[in-house]
mmCIF file of C-alpha atoms in Angstrom:
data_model
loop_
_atom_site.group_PDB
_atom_site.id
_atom_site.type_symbol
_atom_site.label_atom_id
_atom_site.label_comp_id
_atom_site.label_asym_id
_atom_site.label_seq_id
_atom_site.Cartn_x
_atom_site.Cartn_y
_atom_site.Cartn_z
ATOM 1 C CA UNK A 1 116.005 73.741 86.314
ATOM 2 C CA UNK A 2 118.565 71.069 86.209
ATOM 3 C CA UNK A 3 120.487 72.857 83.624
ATOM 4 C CA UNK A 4 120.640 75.800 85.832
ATOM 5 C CA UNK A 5 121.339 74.037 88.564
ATOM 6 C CA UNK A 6 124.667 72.543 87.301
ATOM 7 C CA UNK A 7 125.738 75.370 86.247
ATOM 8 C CA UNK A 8 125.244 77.468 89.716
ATOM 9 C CA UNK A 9 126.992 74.206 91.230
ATOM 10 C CA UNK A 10 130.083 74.520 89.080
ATOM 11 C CA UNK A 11 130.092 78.439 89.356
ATOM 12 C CA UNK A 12 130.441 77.892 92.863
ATOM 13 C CA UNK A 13 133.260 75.483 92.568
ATOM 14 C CA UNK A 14 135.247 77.611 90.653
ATOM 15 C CA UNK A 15 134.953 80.482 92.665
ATOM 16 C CA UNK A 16 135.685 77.720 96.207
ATOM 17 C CA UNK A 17 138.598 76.632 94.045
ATOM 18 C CA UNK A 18 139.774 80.339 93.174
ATOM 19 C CA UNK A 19 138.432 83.272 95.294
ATOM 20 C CA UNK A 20 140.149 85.947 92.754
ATOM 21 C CA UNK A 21 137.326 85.155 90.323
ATOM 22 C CA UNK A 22 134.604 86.895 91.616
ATOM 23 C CA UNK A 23 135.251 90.553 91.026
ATOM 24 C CA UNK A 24 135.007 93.343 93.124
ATOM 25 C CA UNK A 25 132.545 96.485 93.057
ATOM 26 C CA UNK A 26 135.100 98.496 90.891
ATOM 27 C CA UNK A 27 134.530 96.249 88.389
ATOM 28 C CA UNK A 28 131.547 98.593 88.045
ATOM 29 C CA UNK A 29 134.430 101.566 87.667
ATOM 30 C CA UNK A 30 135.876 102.580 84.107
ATOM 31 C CA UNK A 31 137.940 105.096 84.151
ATOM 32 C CA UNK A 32 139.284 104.593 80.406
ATOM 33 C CA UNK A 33 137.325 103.337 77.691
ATOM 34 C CA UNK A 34 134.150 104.034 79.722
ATOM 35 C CA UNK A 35 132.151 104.913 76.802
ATOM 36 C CA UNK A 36 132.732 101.476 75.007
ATOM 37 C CA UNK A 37 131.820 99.926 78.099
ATOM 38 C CA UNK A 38 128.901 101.790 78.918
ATOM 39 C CA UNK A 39 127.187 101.229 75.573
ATOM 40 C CA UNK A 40 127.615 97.624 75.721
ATOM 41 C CA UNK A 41 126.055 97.849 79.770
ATOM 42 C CA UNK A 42 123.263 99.586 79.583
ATOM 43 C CA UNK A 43 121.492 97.245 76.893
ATOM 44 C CA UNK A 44 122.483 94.612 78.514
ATOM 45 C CA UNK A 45 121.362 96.280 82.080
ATOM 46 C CA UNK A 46 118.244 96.532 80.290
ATOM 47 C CA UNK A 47 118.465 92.792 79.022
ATOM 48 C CA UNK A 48 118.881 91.414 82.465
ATOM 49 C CA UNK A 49 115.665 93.458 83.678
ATOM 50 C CA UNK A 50 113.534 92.460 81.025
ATOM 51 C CA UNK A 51 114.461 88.329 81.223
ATOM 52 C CA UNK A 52 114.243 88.765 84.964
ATOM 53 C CA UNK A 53 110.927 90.091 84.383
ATOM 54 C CA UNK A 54 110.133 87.077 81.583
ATOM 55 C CA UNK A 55 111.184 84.733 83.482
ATOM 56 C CA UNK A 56 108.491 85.350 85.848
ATOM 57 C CA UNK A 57 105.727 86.131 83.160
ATOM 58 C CA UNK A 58 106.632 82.367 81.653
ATOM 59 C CA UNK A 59 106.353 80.677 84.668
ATOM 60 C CA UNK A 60 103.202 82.322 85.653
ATOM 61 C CA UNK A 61 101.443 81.970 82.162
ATOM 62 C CA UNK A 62 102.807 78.108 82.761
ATOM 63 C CA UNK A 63 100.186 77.991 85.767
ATOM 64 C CA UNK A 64 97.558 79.922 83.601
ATOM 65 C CA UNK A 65 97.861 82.927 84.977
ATOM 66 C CA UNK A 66 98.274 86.678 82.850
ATOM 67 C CA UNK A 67 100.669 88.998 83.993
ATOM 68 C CA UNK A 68 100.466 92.741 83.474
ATOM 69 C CA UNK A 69 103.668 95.304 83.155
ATOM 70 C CA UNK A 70 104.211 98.220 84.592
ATOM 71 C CA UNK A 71 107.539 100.648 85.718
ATOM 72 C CA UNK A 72 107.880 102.000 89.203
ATOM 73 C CA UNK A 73 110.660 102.299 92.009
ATOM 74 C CA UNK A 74 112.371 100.421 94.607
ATOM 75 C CA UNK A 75 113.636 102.612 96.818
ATOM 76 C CA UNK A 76 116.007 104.895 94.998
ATOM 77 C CA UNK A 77 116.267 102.377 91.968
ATOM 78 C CA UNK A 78 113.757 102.443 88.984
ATOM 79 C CA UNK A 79 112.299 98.880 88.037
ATOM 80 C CA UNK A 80 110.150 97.124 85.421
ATOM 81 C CA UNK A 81 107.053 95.534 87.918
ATOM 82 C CA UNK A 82 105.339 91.972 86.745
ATOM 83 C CA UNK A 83 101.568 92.081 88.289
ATOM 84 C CA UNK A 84 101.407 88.490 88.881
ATOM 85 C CA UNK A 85 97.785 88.899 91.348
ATOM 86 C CA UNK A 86 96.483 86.166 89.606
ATOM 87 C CA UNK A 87 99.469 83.485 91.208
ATOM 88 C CA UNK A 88 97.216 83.876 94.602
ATOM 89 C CA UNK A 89 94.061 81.755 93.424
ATOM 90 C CA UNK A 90 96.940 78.832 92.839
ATOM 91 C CA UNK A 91 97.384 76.055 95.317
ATOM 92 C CA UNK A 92 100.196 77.316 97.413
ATOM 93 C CA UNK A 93 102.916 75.112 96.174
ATOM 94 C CA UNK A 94 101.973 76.079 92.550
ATOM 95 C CA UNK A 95 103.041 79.717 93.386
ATOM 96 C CA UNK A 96 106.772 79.010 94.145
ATOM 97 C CA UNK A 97 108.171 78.693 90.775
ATOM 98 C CA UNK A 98 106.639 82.031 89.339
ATOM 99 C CA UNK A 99 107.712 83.450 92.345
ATOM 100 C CA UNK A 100 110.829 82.310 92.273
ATOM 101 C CA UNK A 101 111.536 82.179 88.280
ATOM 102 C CA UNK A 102 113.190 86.189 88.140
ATOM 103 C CA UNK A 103 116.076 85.559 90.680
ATOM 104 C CA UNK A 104 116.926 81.827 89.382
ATOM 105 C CA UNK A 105 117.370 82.883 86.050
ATOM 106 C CA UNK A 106 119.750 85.733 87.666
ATOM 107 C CA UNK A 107 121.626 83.104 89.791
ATOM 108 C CA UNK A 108 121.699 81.321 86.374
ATOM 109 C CA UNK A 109 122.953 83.932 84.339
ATOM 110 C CA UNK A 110 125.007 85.033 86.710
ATOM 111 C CA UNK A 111 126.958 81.608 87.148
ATOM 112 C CA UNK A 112 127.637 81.558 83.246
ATOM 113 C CA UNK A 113 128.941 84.575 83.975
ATOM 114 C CA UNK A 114 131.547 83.305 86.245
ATOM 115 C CA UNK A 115 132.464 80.234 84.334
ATOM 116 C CA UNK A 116 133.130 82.895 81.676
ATOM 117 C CA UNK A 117 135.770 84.426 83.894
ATOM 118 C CA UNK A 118 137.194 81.298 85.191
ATOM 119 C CA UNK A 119 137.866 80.392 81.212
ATOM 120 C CA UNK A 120 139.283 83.678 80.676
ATOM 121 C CA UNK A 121 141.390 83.489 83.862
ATOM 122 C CA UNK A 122 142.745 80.316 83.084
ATOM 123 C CA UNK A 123 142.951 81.002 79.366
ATOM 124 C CA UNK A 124 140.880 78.164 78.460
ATOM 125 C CA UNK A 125 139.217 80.876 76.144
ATOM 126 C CA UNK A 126 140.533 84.422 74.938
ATOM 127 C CA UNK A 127 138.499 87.245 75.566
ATOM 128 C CA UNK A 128 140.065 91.050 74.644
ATOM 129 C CA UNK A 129 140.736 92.680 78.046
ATOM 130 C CA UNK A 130 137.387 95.203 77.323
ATOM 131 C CA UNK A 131 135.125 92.157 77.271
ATOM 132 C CA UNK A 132 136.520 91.001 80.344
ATOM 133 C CA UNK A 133 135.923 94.050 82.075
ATOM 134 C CA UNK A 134 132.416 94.534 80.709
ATOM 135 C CA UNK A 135 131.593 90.700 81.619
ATOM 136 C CA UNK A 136 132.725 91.344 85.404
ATOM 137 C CA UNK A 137 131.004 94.099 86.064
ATOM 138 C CA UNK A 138 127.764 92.391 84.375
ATOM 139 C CA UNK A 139 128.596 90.237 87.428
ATOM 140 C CA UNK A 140 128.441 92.512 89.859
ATOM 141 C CA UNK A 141 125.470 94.037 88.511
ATOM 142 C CA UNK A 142 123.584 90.680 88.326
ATOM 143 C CA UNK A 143 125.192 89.976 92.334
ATOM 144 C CA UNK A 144 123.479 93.086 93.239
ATOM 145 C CA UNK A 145 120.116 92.120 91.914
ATOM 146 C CA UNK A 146 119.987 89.324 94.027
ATOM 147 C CA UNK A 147 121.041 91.232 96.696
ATOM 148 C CA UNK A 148 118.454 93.299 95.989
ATOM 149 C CA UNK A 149 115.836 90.609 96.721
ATOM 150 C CA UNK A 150 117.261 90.419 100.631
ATOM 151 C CA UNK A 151 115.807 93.661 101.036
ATOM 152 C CA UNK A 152 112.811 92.145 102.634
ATOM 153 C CA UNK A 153 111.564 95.519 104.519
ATOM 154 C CA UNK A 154 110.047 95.825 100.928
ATOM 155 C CA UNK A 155 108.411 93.552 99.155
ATOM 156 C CA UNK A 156 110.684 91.696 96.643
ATOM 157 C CA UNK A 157 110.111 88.032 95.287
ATOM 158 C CA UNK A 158 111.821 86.180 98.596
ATOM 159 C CA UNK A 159 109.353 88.436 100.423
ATOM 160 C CA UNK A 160 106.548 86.731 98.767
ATOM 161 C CA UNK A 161 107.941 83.022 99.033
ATOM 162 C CA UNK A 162 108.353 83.478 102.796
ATOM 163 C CA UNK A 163 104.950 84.975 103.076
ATOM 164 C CA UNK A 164 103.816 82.412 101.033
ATOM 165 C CA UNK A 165 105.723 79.415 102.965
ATOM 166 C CA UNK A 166 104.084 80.636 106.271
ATOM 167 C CA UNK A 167 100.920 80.829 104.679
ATOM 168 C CA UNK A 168 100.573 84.618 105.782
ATOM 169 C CA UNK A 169 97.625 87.319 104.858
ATOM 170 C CA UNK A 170 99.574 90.654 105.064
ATOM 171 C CA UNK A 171 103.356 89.505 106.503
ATOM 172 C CA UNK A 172 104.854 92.812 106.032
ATOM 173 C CA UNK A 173 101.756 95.235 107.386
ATOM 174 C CA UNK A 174 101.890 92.267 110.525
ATOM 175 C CA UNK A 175 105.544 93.285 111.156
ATOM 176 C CA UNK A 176 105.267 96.708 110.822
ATOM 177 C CA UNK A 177 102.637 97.045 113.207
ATOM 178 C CA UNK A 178 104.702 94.445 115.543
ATOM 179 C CA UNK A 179 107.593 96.700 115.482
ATOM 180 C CA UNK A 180 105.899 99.656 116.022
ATOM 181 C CA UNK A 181 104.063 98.437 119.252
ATOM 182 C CA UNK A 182 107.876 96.965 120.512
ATOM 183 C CA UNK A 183 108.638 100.521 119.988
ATOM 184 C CA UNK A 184 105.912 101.971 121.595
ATOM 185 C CA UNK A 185 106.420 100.098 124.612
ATOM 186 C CA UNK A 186 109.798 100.606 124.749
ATOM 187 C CA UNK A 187 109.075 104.531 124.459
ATOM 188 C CA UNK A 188 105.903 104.845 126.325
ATOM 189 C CA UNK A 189 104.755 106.912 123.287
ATOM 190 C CA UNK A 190 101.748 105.638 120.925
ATOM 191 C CA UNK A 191 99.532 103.284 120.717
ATOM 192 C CA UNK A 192 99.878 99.634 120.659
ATOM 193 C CA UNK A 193 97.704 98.230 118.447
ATOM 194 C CA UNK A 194 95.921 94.533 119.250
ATOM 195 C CA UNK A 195 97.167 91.779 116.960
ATOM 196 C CA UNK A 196 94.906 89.349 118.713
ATOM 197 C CA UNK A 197 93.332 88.352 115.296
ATOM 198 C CA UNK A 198 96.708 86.619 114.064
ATOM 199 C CA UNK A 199 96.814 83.203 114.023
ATOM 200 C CA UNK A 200 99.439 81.367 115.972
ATOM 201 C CA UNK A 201 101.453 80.848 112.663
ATOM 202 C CA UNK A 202 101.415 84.784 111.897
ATOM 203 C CA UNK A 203 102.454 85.910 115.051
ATOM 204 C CA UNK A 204 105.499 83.663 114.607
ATOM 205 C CA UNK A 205 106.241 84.450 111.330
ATOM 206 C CA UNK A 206 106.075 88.167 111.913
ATOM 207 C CA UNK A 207 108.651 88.186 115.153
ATOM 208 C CA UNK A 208 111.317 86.042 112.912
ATOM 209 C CA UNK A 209 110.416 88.309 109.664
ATOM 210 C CA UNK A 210 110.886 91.706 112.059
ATOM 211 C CA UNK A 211 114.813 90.206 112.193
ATOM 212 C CA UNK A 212 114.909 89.771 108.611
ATOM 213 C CA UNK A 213 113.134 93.694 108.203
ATOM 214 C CA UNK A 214 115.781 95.267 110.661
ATOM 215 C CA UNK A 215 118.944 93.371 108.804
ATOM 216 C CA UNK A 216 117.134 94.012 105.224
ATOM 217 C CA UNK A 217 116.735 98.079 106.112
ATOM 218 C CA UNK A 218 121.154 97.923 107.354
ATOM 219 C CA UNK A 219 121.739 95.849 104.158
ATOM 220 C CA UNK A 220 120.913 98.731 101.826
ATOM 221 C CA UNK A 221 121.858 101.316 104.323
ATOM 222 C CA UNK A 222 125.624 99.581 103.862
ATOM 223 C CA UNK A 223 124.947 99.098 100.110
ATOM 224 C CA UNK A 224 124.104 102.772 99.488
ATOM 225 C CA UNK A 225 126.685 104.463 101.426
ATOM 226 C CA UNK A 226 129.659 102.103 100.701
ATOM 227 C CA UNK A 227 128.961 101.146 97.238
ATOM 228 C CA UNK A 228 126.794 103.184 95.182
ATOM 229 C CA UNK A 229 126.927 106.620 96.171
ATOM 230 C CA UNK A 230 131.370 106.313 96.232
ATOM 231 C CA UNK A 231 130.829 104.788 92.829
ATOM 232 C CA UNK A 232 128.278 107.795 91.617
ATOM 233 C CA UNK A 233 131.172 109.890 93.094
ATOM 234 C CA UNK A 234 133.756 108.592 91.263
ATOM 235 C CA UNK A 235 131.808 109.612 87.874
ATOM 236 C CA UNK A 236 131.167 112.883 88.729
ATOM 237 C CA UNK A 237 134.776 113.583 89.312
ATOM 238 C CA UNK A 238 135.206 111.489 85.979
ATOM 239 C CA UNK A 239 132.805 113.902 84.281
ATOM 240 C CA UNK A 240 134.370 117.050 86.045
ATOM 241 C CA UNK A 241 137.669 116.135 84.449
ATOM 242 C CA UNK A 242 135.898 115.557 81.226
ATOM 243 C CA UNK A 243 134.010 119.043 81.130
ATOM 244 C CA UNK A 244 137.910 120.617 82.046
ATOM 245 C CA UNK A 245 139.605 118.783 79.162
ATOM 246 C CA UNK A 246 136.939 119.882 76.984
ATOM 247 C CA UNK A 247 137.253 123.362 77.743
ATOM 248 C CA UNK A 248 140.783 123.193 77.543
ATOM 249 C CA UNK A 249 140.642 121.923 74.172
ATOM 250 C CA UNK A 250 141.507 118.194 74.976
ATOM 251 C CA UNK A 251 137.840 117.020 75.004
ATOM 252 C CA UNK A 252 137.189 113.118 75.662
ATOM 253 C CA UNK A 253 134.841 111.503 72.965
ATOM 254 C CA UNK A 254 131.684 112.135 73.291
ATOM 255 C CA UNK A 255 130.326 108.933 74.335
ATOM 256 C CA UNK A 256 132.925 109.418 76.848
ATOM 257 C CA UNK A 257 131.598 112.294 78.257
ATOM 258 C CA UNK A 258 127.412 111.918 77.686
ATOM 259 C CA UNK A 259 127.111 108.340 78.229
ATOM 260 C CA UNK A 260 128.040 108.399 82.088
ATOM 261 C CA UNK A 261 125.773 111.498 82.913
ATOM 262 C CA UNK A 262 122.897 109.704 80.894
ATOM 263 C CA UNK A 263 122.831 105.638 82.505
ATOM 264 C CA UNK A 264 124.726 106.247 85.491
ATOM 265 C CA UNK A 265 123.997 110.061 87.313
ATOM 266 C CA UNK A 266 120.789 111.259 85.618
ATOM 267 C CA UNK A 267 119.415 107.680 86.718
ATOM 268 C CA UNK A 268 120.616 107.597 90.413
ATOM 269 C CA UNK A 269 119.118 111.113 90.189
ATOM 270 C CA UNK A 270 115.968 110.062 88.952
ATOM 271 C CA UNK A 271 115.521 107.086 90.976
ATOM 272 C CA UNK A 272 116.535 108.779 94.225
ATOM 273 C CA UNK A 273 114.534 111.508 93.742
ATOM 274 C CA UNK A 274 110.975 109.378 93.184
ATOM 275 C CA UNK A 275 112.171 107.530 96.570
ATOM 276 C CA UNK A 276 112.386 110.490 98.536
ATOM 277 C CA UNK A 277 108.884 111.769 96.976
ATOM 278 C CA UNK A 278 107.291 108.338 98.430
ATOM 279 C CA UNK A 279 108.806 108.787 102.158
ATOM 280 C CA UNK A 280 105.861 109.488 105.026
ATOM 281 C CA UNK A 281 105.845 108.690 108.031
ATOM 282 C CA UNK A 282 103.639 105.757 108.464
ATOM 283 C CA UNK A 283 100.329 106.406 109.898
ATOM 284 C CA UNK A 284 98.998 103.984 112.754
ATOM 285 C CA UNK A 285 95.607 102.294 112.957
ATOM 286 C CA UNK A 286 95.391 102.067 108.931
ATOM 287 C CA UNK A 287 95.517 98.372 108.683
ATOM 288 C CA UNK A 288 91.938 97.314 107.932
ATOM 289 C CA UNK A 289 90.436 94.119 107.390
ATOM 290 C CA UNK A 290 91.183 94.071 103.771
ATOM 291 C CA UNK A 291 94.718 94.117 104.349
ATOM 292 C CA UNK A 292 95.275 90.994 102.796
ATOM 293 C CA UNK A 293 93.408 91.334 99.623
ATOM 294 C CA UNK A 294 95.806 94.563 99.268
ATOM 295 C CA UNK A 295 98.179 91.522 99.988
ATOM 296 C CA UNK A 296 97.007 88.748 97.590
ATOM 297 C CA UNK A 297 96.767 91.785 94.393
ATOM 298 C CA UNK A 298 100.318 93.146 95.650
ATOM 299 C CA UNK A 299 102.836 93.454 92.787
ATOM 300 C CA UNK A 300 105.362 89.924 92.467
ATOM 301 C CA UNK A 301 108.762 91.949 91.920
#
């Protein structure tokens, strides 16, 4: 911890001290040597999933508690899942570090990362100009996954240390129905269902969360539209061009050409497709009384 804490403090020095550090999103764009790069990213993608992941299985089998494995979907992203039920029979501020342990190895990794760059940058170290590349847009990619855990109209990690802080049954199934009975008397449609069986603490906790749901669901909204699907754009003209040459007889390599289609479309495709599979619209008057066991044996992402 204090090791990782240093080096997040210094990271963010040298990006106070100079701005031009931390890349950009199209650092996640190659438009030459994009094979090379993309065969040293998705490994390390991979990598970076699977310590995430570790990290919390470590800290959790540090409290005595067994984890279980298993691949899903966040939205329109696949994921690796840690089942870390067993964190809930800990005293509640044994349950922050396992909690907790995925993003701050990110934030760690992520701030070696940067002092990486700031080396290259100010040629302390030499780095060929493909490494460089491939190290900022492991950046980005590791920014984004903490991102990712803001999301909190799902239930990422931060979702669980807030519930967990407030000492909360079912947070999220208390906000949605909160919202929904806002919106039903703001439409004069529905039914409002009767929360009256919250404690003082939930009902507070699920009013300041609903803020945090709203901003969570325009977060990705931005994130999808402005970064990600441009950026899936991009390659597909990338590829286009690629299919041309090769029917013109001026063919890219083929890592060129196959590895973009394989980690980069056929992955948004596959991801996005699962999401929009799980959509329904959310029935009311579901949320029973054992809400929050469904709660305490929900998945620790």
């Amino acid at each position: 911890l204090i090791a990782g804490f240093a080096a997040m403090l210094l990271a963010l020095v040298s990006v106070i001290a100079d701005p031009k550090v931390l890349p950009s999103p199209s650092a996640l764009y190659f438009s030459t040597r994009l094979g090379t790069a993309m065969l040293w990213l998705a490994p390390l993608f991979v990598l970076q999933i699977c310590i995430h992941e570790a990290s919390h299985l470590l800290a959790a089998r540090a409290r005595g508690v067994r984890v279980r494995f298993g691949i899903s979907h966040r939205l329109w992203l696949l994921v690796l899942e840690t089942d870390m039920s067993g964190i809930w029979m800990l005293p509640r501020e044994q349950r922050y570090l396992p909690m907790l342990a995925g993003p701050f190895m990110d934030a760690f990794t992520v701030s070696l990362l940067l002092l990486t760059l700031t080396g290259a940058s100010h040629h302390w170290i030499s780095l060929p100009i493909i490494t460089v590349a491939i190290v900022r847009a492991l950046t980005i990619i590791y920014l984004y996954q903490i991102l990712w855990q803001c999301f909190l109209f799902i239930r990422t990690d931060f979702y669980y240390v807030i519930a967990n802080y407030f000492g909360c049954r079912d947070l999220m199934a208390d906000t949605h129905v909160l919202l929904l009975n806002a919106l039903a008397r703001v439409t004069g449609r529905g039914r409002i269902e009767d929360q009256s069986g919250l404690t003082a603490m939930e009902r507070k906790a699920s009013r300041g969360y609903s803020v945090l749901w709203v901003l969570g669901r325009v977060l990705v909204v931005y994130v999808l539209v402005f970064v990600q699907i441009p950026l899936v754009w991009r390659y597909l003209k990338l590829i286009g061009r690629s299919i041309v040459a090769a029917m013109s007889g001026t063919a890219m390599s083929k890592p060129e050409l196959l590895v973009p289609v394989v980690f980069t479309v056929l992955t948004f495709a596959l991801g996005m497709f699962l999401w929009l599979r799980s959509l329904r619209v959310p029935v009311r008057g579901t949320r029973v009384s054992t809400s929050s066991d469904r709660a305490r044996a929900g998945q620790a992402r």
